[in-house]
Coordinates of C-alpha atoms and ligand atoms in Angstrom, one line a residue:
M285 CA -13.4 23.2 25.6
R286 CA -10.0 21.6 26.7
R287 CA -6.8 22.7 25.4
L288 CA -3.7 21.3 24.3
Q289 CA -0.2 22.0 23.5
T290 CA 1.6 20.3 21.1
D291 CA 4.6 20.4 18.3
Y292 CA 2.9 18.4 15.5
L293 CA -0.3 17.4 15.5
V294 CA -0.6 14.1 13.3
V295 CA -3.9 13.2 11.3
G296 CA -4.2 9.7 11.0
A297 CA -2.5 7.0 13.1
G298 CA -2.4 4.3 9.8
A299 CA 0.7 3.1 8.5
M300 CA 1.8 6.6 7.1
G301 CA 1.5 8.3 10.6
M302 CA 2.7 5.6 12.8
A303 CA 5.7 5.4 10.6
F304 CA 6.2 9.5 10.2
T305 CA 6.1 9.6 13.9
D306 CA 8.1 6.9 14.8
A307 CA 11.1 8.2 12.7
L308 CA 10.3 12.0 13.8
I309 CA 10.6 11.2 17.5
D310 CA 13.3 9.0 17.0
H311 CA 15.6 12.2 15.8
A312 CA 13.9 15.0 17.3
D313 CA 13.4 16.0 21.0
V314 CA 9.6 17.0 20.1
H315 CA 5.9 16.2 21.3
V316 CA 3.7 14.7 19.0
T317 CA 0.0 14.3 19.5
L318 CA -1.7 11.5 17.3
V319 CA -5.3 11.9 16.3
D320 CA -7.4 8.8 14.4
R321 CA -11.2 8.3 14.2
R322 CA -10.9 4.5 14.5
H323 CA -10.5 3.5 18.1
G324 CA -6.6 2.3 17.9
P325 CA -3.4 2.5 15.6
G326 CA -3.0 0.6 12.6
G327 CA -5.7 2.6 10.1
H328 CA -7.4 0.4 7.8
W329 CA -6.0 -2.8 9.2
Q330 CA -8.3 -2.6 12.1
D331 CA -10.8 -3.1 9.6
A332 CA -9.6 -5.5 7.4
Y333 CA -11.1 -9.0 6.2
P334 CA -9.7 -11.7 8.5
F335 CA -7.5 -13.4 5.9
V336 CA -5.5 -10.6 5.1
Q337 CA -1.8 -11.3 5.0
L338 CA 0.7 -8.6 4.2
H339 CA 1.1 -9.1 0.3
Q340 CA 5.1 -8.5 0.7
A341 CA 7.6 -9.4 3.5
S342 CA 7.2 -8.3 6.5
V343 CA 9.9 -6.5 7.0
F344 CA 9.4 -4.3 4.8
Y345 CA 6.0 -2.9 6.6
G346 CA 5.7 -1.1 10.0
V347 CA 7.9 1.7 11.3
A348 CA 11.9 2.2 11.0
S349 CA 12.9 1.8 14.7
T350 CA 11.2 -1.8 15.3
V351 CA 11.1 -4.8 13.1
L352 CA 7.5 -6.3 11.8
G353 CA 7.9 -10.0 12.7
T354 CA 10.9 -12.3 13.2
G355 CA 12.8 -11.3 9.6
A356 CA 12.5 -15.5 9.4
V357 CA 12.2 -17.2 5.6
Q358 CA 9.3 -19.3 5.5
Q359 CA 10.4 -23.1 6.2
E360 CA 7.0 -25.0 4.9
G361 CA 4.2 -24.3 2.8
P362 CA 3.6 -23.3 -0.5
E363 CA 5.6 -20.2 -0.2
A364 CA 8.5 -22.0 1.4
G365 CA 12.1 -20.1 0.5
L366 CA 10.4 -16.7 1.0
Q367 CA 10.3 -14.5 3.7
E368 CA 7.2 -14.3 6.1
R369 CA 4.4 -12.4 5.9
A370 CA 2.4 -10.9 8.6
R371 CA -1.5 -11.6 9.1
R372 CA -3.8 -9.0 10.3
S373 CA -3.5 -9.9 13.8
E374 CA -0.1 -9.8 14.0
V375 CA 0.1 -6.4 12.5
Q376 CA -2.7 -5.0 14.4
A377 CA -0.9 -6.3 17.6
Y378 CA 2.6 -5.2 16.0
Y379 CA 1.1 -1.4 16.1
D380 CA -0.9 -2.0 18.9
D381 CA 2.9 -2.0 20.5
I382 CA 4.6 0.1 19.2
L383 CA 1.8 2.6 20.4
H384 CA 1.6 1.9 23.6
R385 CA 5.1 0.8 24.4
R386 CA 6.9 2.9 22.7
F387 CA 5.4 6.2 21.3
I388 CA 3.1 6.7 24.7
G389 CA 5.8 4.8 27.2
S390 CA 8.3 7.6 25.7
G391 CA 6.0 10.5 27.4
R392 CA 6.2 12.4 23.8
V393 CA 3.3 10.8 22.0
T394 CA -0.5 11.2 23.3
F395 CA -3.0 9.6 21.3
L396 CA -6.6 11.2 20.8
D397 CA -8.7 7.8 19.5
G398 CA -12.0 7.7 18.5
S399 CA -11.8 11.4 17.3
E400 CA -11.8 13.4 14.4
Y401 CA -9.9 16.3 13.3
Q402 CA -11.6 19.5 12.2
S403 CA -9.9 22.8 11.1
D404 CA -10.9 26.1 9.5
G405 CA -7.4 27.3 8.4
T406 CA -6.3 28.9 11.8
T407 CA -7.8 26.8 15.0
H408 CA -7.4 22.6 15.1
L409 CA -10.1 21.3 16.9
V410 CA -10.2 17.4 17.6
A411 CA -13.8 15.9 18.9
S412 CA -14.0 12.8 20.6
R413 CA -16.9 10.8 18.7
V414 CA -17.6 9.1 21.9
S415 CA -18.2 11.7 24.5
G416 CA -18.3 14.4 22.2
Q417 CA -16.0 16.6 23.9
R418 CA -14.0 19.0 22.0
T419 CA -10.3 19.7 22.2
Q420 CA -8.4 22.7 20.7
V421 CA -4.9 21.6 19.9
E422 CA -2.4 24.5 20.0
V423 CA 0.5 23.4 17.4
R424 CA 3.9 24.9 18.0
R425 CA 5.5 23.6 14.6
R426 CA 3.4 21.4 12.3
V427 CA 0.1 19.9 11.1
V428 CA 0.8 16.9 9.5
D429 CA -1.6 15.3 7.3
A430 CA -1.2 11.5 7.2
S431 CA -4.3 10.2 5.7
Y432 CA -3.6 12.2 2.2
L433 CA -3.3 8.8 0.4
S434 CA -5.8 6.6 3.1
P435 CA -7.2 3.6 1.1
T436 CA -10.8 2.7 0.6
I437 CA -11.7 -0.7 1.5
P438 CA -15.0 -3.0 1.4
A439 CA -15.8 -2.9 4.7
T440 CA -16.5 1.1 5.1
T441 CA -17.0 1.8 1.6
P442 CA -20.3 0.3 0.0
A443 CA -20.3 -1.4 -3.1
P444 CA -19.5 0.9 -6.4
F445 CA -22.7 -0.3 -8.1
G446 CA -26.4 -0.2 -7.2
V447 CA -27.9 -2.8 -4.9
D448 CA -31.4 -3.6 -4.8
D449 CA -33.4 -4.8 -2.2
G450 CA -32.8 -8.2 -0.9
A451 CA -29.8 -9.0 -3.5
N452 CA -27.5 -10.8 -1.7
V453 CA -24.3 -8.7 -1.9
V454 CA -21.9 -8.5 1.5
A455 CA -18.8 -7.1 1.7
V456 CA -15.4 -9.6 1.7
N457 CA -15.2 -9.2 5.9
Q458 CA -18.5 -11.1 5.7
L459 CA -17.2 -14.3 3.6
A460 CA -15.7 -15.7 7.3
E461 CA -19.0 -15.3 9.1
L462 CA -21.8 -17.1 6.9
A463 CA -24.6 -18.6 8.6
D464 CA -25.4 -20.0 5.2
T465 CA -23.6 -21.8 2.6
P466 CA -24.0 -20.6 -0.5
D467 CA -24.4 -22.7 -3.8
R468 CA -22.1 -20.2 -5.8
Y469 CA -19.3 -17.5 -4.7
V470 CA -19.5 -14.3 -7.1
I471 CA -16.2 -12.4 -6.6
V472 CA -16.2 -8.8 -7.7
G473 CA -13.0 -7.1 -8.4
S474 CA -9.8 -7.8 -9.9
G475 CA -7.0 -6.6 -7.2
K476 CA -5.6 -7.9 -4.2
T477 CA -9.1 -8.2 -2.2
G478 CA -10.5 -10.2 -4.8
T479 CA -7.5 -12.8 -5.4
D480 CA -7.1 -13.1 -1.7
A481 CA -11.0 -14.1 -1.7
I482 CA -10.7 -16.5 -4.5
V483 CA -7.5 -18.0 -2.9
W484 CA -9.1 -18.0 1.0
L485 CA -12.1 -19.9 -0.9
L486 CA -10.2 -22.6 -2.9
G487 CA -8.1 -23.2 0.6
N488 CA -11.3 -23.5 2.1
G489 CA -12.2 -26.5 -0.1
V490 CA -15.0 -24.5 -2.1
D491 CA -14.8 -26.3 -6.1
A492 CA -13.5 -23.7 -8.6
D493 CA -16.5 -24.4 -10.3
R494 CA -18.6 -22.5 -7.8
I495 CA -16.8 -19.3 -8.2
T496 CA -17.7 -17.2 -10.6
W497 CA -15.0 -14.0 -10.9
V498 CA -16.1 -10.7 -12.3
R499 CA -12.7 -9.1 -13.5
P500 CA -13.6 -5.7 -15.0
R501 CA -9.7 -5.2 -15.4
E502 CA -6.9 -7.5 -16.0
P503 CA -4.2 -6.7 -13.4
W504 CA -0.4 -7.2 -13.7
M505 CA 0.8 -8.5 -10.1
L506 CA 4.7 -8.4 -9.0
N507 CA 6.1 -11.8 -8.3
R508 CA 6.3 -11.7 -4.6
A509 CA 9.5 -13.7 -5.5
V510 CA 11.8 -11.4 -6.6
V511 CA 10.3 -8.9 -3.8
Q512 CA 12.4 -9.9 -1.1
P513 CA 14.5 -8.5 2.1
D514 CA 18.2 -9.8 0.1
P515 CA 19.9 -7.1 -2.3
V516 CA 20.6 -9.7 -4.8
V517 CA 17.0 -10.6 -5.3
A518 CA 16.0 -6.8 -5.4
I519 CA 18.8 -5.4 -6.9
G520 CA 18.3 -8.2 -9.4
S521 CA 15.1 -7.5 -10.4
A522 CA 15.2 -3.7 -10.7
A523 CA 18.4 -4.5 -13.3
D524 CA 15.5 -7.2 -14.8
T525 CA 13.5 -4.0 -14.7
M526 CA 16.0 -1.5 -16.6
A527 CA 16.8 -3.9 -19.1
A528 CA 13.2 -4.7 -20.0
A529 CA 12.1 -0.9 -20.0
A530 CA 15.6 -0.1 -22.4
A531 CA 14.4 -2.7 -25.0
A532 CA 10.4 -2.0 -24.7
E533 CA 8.5 -1.2 -27.9
S534 CA 5.7 0.2 -26.1
L535 CA 4.2 -0.3 -22.5
D536 CA 2.7 -3.5 -23.2
D537 CA 5.8 -4.6 -24.5
L538 CA 7.8 -3.6 -21.5
F539 CA 5.5 -5.6 -19.0
A540 CA 5.6 -8.6 -21.6
R541 CA 9.1 -8.2 -21.2
L542 CA 9.1 -8.1 -17.2
E543 CA 6.8 -11.3 -17.1
A544 CA 9.3 -13.1 -19.6
A545 CA 11.9 -12.0 -16.8
G546 CA 9.9 -13.2 -13.9
V547 CA 9.2 -10.2 -12.5
M548 CA 5.5 -9.6 -13.6
L549 CA 2.7 -12.1 -13.3
R550 CA -0.6 -11.9 -15.0
I551 CA -3.8 -14.5 -14.6
D552 CA -4.9 -14.6 -18.3
Q553 CA -1.7 -14.8 -20.7
A554 CA -4.3 -14.6 -23.3
A555 CA -5.4 -11.6 -22.0
V556 CA -3.6 -7.9 -22.5
P557 CA -3.9 -6.3 -18.8
T558 CA -4.7 -2.6 -18.5
M559 CA -4.6 -2.3 -14.6
A560 CA -1.5 -2.3 -12.4
K561 CA -1.3 -1.7 -9.1
T562 CA 1.2 -4.3 -8.7
P563 CA 0.8 -6.3 -5.4
T564 CA 2.8 -8.9 -5.1
L565 CA 1.5 -12.7 -5.6
G566 CA 2.7 -15.8 -5.1
E567 CA 3.2 -18.3 -8.3
W568 CA 1.2 -20.8 -6.4
E569 CA -1.4 -18.4 -5.6
L570 CA -1.2 -17.7 -9.4
A571 CA -1.8 -21.2 -10.4
L572 CA -5.0 -21.5 -8.0
L573 CA -6.7 -18.3 -9.5
R574 CA -6.1 -20.1 -13.0
T575 CA -8.2 -22.5 -11.7
V576 CA -11.3 -20.6 -12.0
R577 CA -12.7 -20.4 -15.4
N578 CA -15.9 -18.5 -14.9
V579 CA -14.6 -15.1 -15.8
V580 CA -16.8 -12.2 -16.4
R581 CA -14.8 -9.9 -18.2
R582 CA -18.1 -6.9 -19.2
G583 CA -16.0 -4.1 -17.9
H584 CA -17.7 -2.7 -14.2
I585 CA -21.6 -4.1 -12.9
R586 CA -23.8 -1.0 -12.6
R587 CA -26.6 -2.9 -10.5
A588 CA -26.9 -6.1 -8.8
T589 CA -30.5 -7.4 -8.6
T590 CA -31.8 -10.8 -6.5
S591 CA -31.4 -12.5 -9.5
E592 CA -28.6 -11.0 -12.2
L593 CA -25.9 -8.4 -12.5
V594 CA -26.4 -5.6 -14.9
F595 CA -23.6 -4.7 -16.8
D596 CA -23.2 -1.8 -19.6
D597 CA -23.6 -4.1 -22.4
G598 CA -26.2 -6.7 -20.9
V599 CA -26.6 -9.1 -17.8
V600 CA -25.7 -12.0 -16.3
S601 CA -27.8 -14.1 -14.6
L602 CA -26.9 -15.3 -10.9
P603 CA -27.6 -19.0 -10.6
P604 CA -30.1 -20.0 -7.4
R605 CA -28.6 -19.2 -3.7
S606 CA -25.7 -17.0 -5.4
L607 CA -23.6 -14.4 -3.0
V608 CA -22.3 -11.5 -4.7
V609 CA -18.8 -10.8 -2.8
H610 CA -17.7 -7.0 -3.1
C611 CA -14.1 -6.6 -3.6
A612 CA -14.1 -3.8 -5.3
A613 CA -13.2 -0.9 -3.2
S614 CA -10.5 1.2 -5.3
G615 CA -7.8 0.9 -2.4
L616 CA -5.1 2.7 -3.8
Q617 CA -6.1 6.5 -3.7
Y618 CA -4.8 9.1 -6.2
P619 CA -5.3 12.6 -4.8
P620 CA -3.5 15.3 -6.6
R621 CA 0.6 15.3 -6.3
V622 CA 1.2 18.3 -3.8
P623 CA 5.0 19.4 -2.4
I624 CA 5.0 17.5 1.1
W625 CA 5.9 20.0 2.8
E626 CA 3.5 23.5 2.2
P627 CA 3.2 26.3 4.7
D628 CA 0.0 25.2 6.1
M629 CA 0.8 21.4 6.7
I630 CA 2.7 18.4 5.9
R631 CA 1.1 16.0 3.1
V632 CA 2.8 12.6 4.0
Q633 CA 3.1 11.0 0.3
T634 CA 5.4 8.4 -1.2
I635 CA 8.8 9.6 -2.5
R636 CA 10.5 6.5 -4.1
A637 CA 8.4 4.0 -5.9
G638 CA 5.7 2.2 -3.9
F639 CA 6.6 1.0 0.0
P640 CA 4.3 3.6 1.7
C641 CA 6.0 2.7 5.3
F642 CA 9.4 3.6 3.9
N643 CA 8.1 6.7 2.8
A644 CA 6.5 8.0 5.7
A645 CA 9.6 7.3 7.6
L646 CA 12.1 8.9 5.3
A647 CA 9.4 12.3 5.4
G648 CA 9.7 11.9 9.4
L649 CA 13.6 11.6 8.9
V650 CA 14.0 14.6 6.8
E651 CA 11.5 17.0 8.8
A652 CA 13.3 16.3 11.8
T653 CA 17.2 16.7 10.3
R654 CA 16.5 19.8 7.6
D655 CA 15.3 22.8 8.9
D656 CA 14.3 24.4 5.3
D657 CA 11.0 23.5 3.6
R658 CA 12.6 24.0 0.1
E659 CA 15.5 21.8 1.1
R660 CA 12.8 19.1 2.5
N661 CA 11.3 19.4 -0.6
R662 CA 13.9 19.1 -2.9
L663 CA 15.1 15.8 -1.9
C664 CA 11.7 14.3 -1.2
P665 CA 9.5 15.2 -4.2
P666 CA 6.1 13.6 -3.9
N667 CA 5.2 10.1 -6.2
A668 CA 1.9 8.6 -6.9
L669 CA 0.8 5.0 -6.2
P670 CA 0.0 3.0 -9.8
D671 CA -2.7 2.3 -11.2
D672 CA -2.2 1.4 -14.8
L673 CA 0.9 1.0 -16.9
A674 CA 1.4 4.5 -17.7
S675 CA 1.1 5.5 -14.1
W676 CA 3.0 2.2 -12.7
A677 CA 6.3 3.3 -15.2
R678 CA 5.8 7.2 -14.0
M679 CA 6.1 6.0 -10.5
Q680 CA 9.6 4.4 -11.3
V681 CA 11.1 7.3 -12.9
R682 CA 9.7 9.7 -10.3
G683 CA 11.1 7.5 -7.8
A684 CA 14.4 6.7 -9.1
A685 CA 15.0 10.7 -9.8
A686 CA 13.7 10.9 -5.9
T687 CA 16.2 8.4 -4.7
R688 CA 19.2 10.1 -6.1
S689 CA 18.0 13.1 -4.4
F690 CA 18.0 11.7 -1.2
G691 CA 20.5 9.3 -1.6
A692 CA 23.1 11.5 -2.0
E693 CA 23.0 12.9 1.5
P694 CA 25.7 10.9 3.1
D695 CA 23.3 10.7 6.5
I696 CA 20.1 9.9 4.9
A697 CA 21.6 7.2 2.5
A698 CA 23.6 5.6 5.8
W699 CA 19.8 5.7 7.2
A700 CA 18.4 3.8 4.6
D701 CA 20.9 1.2 4.3
G702 CA 20.2 0.2 7.7
C703 CA 16.1 0.7 7.9
A704 CA 14.8 -2.7 7.0
L705 CA 11.8 -0.6 5.4
N706 CA 13.6 0.1 2.7
P707 CA 13.1 -2.4 -0.2
V708 CA 17.0 -2.3 -1.8
R709 CA 19.0 -1.4 1.0
V710 CA 22.3 -2.9 1.4
D711 CA 23.5 -3.9 4.4
P712 CA 27.1 -2.6 5.2
S713 CA 27.7 -6.4 6.0
R714 CA 26.7 -7.2 2.3
R715 CA 28.8 -4.6 0.3
D716 CA 31.7 -6.6 -0.5
D717 CA 29.7 -9.7 -1.5
P718 CA 30.4 -10.3 -5.2
A719 CA 27.0 -11.7 -5.9
V720 CA 25.6 -7.9 -4.6
Q721 CA 28.6 -6.2 -6.6
A722 CA 27.5 -8.2 -9.7
V723 CA 23.8 -7.4 -9.6
A724 CA 24.8 -3.7 -8.7
A725 CA 27.0 -3.2 -11.9
R726 CA 24.4 -4.9 -13.8
L727 CA 21.9 -2.4 -12.7
A728 CA 24.1 0.6 -13.3
G729 CA 24.9 -0.6 -17.0
Q730 CA 20.8 -0.6 -17.8
A731 CA 19.5 2.1 -15.3
E732 CA 20.5 5.7 -17.7
Q733 CA 18.8 3.7 -20.7
G734 CA 15.9 1.7 -18.9
L735 CA 14.6 5.1 -17.2
R736 CA 15.0 7.5 -20.4
R737 CA 12.8 4.8 -22.1
M738 CA 10.5 4.3 -19.5
A739 CA 10.3 8.1 -19.1
E740 CA 9.5 8.1 -23.1
L741 CA 7.0 5.3 -22.4
A742 CA 5.2 7.3 -19.7
G743 CA 5.1 10.6 -21.3
E744 CA 7.4 11.7 -18.3
P745 CA 10.4 14.0 -18.5
P746 CA 13.3 11.4 -18.1
P747 CA 15.0 12.0 -14.3
V748 CA 18.2 14.0 -14.3
Ligands
FAD1088 C1 -5.8 -4.8 2.5 C2 -4.6 -3.9 1.9 C3 -3.7 -4.6 2.2 C4 -2.5 -3.8 2.1 N1 -1.5 -4.5 2.2 C5 0.0 -3.7 1.5 C6 1.4 -4.7 2.2 O1 1.5 -5.8 2.3 N2 2.2 -3.7 1.9 C7 2.5 -2.4 1.5 O2 3.4 -1.9 1.2 N3 1.2 -1.6 1.2 C8 -0.1 -2.2 1.5 N4 -1.2 -1.8 1.0 C9 -1.5 -0.2 0.9 C10 -1.7 0.8 1.7 O3 -1.6 2.1 1.3 C11 -0.8 0.5 2.9 O4 -1.1 -0.6 3.5 C12 -1.1 1.5 3.9 O5 -1.7 0.9 5.5 C13 -2.2 3.1 4.2 O6 -1.8 3.4 5.2 P1 -2.5 5.1 5.5 O7 -1.4 5.8 6.6 O8 -2.0 5.9 4.5 O9 -3.7 5.1 5.5 P2 -5.2 4.5 6.3 O10 -4.7 2.6 7.0 O11 -6.0 4.2 6.0 O12 -4.7 5.4 7.8 C14 -5.3 6.6 7.8 C15 -5.7 7.0 9.5 O13 -6.5 8.1 8.8 C16 -7.7 8.6 9.6 N5 -8.0 9.7 9.4 C17 -8.3 10.3 8.1 N6 -8.7 11.8 8.6 C18 -9.1 12.1 9.5 C19 -9.7 13.0 10.2 N7 -10.2 13.9 10.0 N8 -9.8 12.7 12.1 C20 -9.2 11.5 12.4 N9 -8.6 10.6 11.8 C21 -8.6 10.5 10.7 C22 -8.3 7.2 9.6 O14 -9.2 7.0 10.6 C23 -7.5 6.1 9.4 O15 -7.2 5.2 10.4 C24 -2.8 -2.5 1.5 C25 -3.9 -1.9 1.3 C26 -4.9 -2.6 1.8 C27 -6.5 -2.0 1.7

């Protein structure tokens, strides 16, 4: 058995593991061993469908030391005026560069790829999936679980319904590899993957009438135009959110008010959505999605046969030469929230609302710059990603409390203001800008009442 010594053993080289490691080595003179069962960094981006793009601006994604992309505003196309969004190949190349040039090049990071981490609680083993060689890792400081929120994706997760022999069901990745053109595309799933698949099909000239969309739940999505790296826009939409919350009579009413304020979008204005994972969506995409008229709203599919989809309350026939496209992995994960710093392990989770990369970088910074776990956990309480309206509201309330806590530390606040991953940062050069001051004042005027009401609606204690 090979032996290796390291300060930190980080399990998972996805967005969370990369952002944590980057901030850690930037602020502490330590050695990190990064392990992933995939053969390369970037986590799920290694297996993503080829037409995926970040759903929000590139600058909000990646690691804190190195901006992803150029920070340019798109000049042409349906999103002219909004910030660029990286495609799969760009995200993959970015993480590859960070890993090799910055991490391994520094001599302070060892990457064990194609390797499985296993532990019996005291011994830490890494087994190569290729050679079978096992390495015992002696960890001087901490083991870091950077896979706690690892999303499931269709390429690596079977469809969540039975599939009969001969049924024509494929994962979304295969849409771009078809040998035979189907007469009908049946897209299963209401999330980002499903909407991406439909926008891509329409963009490739498929008539909307050849698409059937199985939407088990109706989703709320964030308007991409209000999630931009501009403090006037970002703080302005936070102020709109608080104003909507302060006046809301119910969670449904809160989201309806957010829609009226241009913050949230829904596909069908006659339906009341129950899903709120809230990826961002462009208004041009919304217009395209609304052209699909064949929508099946009968809950979850139980089984796909060669000729029909079986639901709890009956069946829907599939026309001949239909292709059922699995876009129905749950994506975001919701494991129990646990303290990020526990004696056995650091479990990287979100802290402020959403934006996993910023949160993982923040945890890396706090690990490097604080020496007491109780203090680290006080500054960075765990949050969870949203699934429905109540969990979205809870995420906002917890995120606001966490932001107050870490934001009260001058060094962390200064770091956050300089960190491009932070969606509401105010660059020091913009602090005196009257437009920024106006939205900040508007937010300050709404925040207390808005958060209190949001906490009430979500059944969460109000933030202190
Ligand atoms: C299609 C899609 C698009 C998305 N777009 C965005 C976006 O635009 N913006 C945004 O903020 N979020 C987005 N998300 C949300 C997502 O949470 C983040 O993108 C983020 O990449 C998740 O990273 P992760 O590191 O938690 O998980 P992963 O990317 O899954 O990485 C975890 C890694 O851990 C490894 N691993 C797990 N267990 C072990 C083990 N025992 N041994 C070795 N290795 C192990 C896995 O192989 C994996 O590579 C998107 C999600 C999806 C699915």
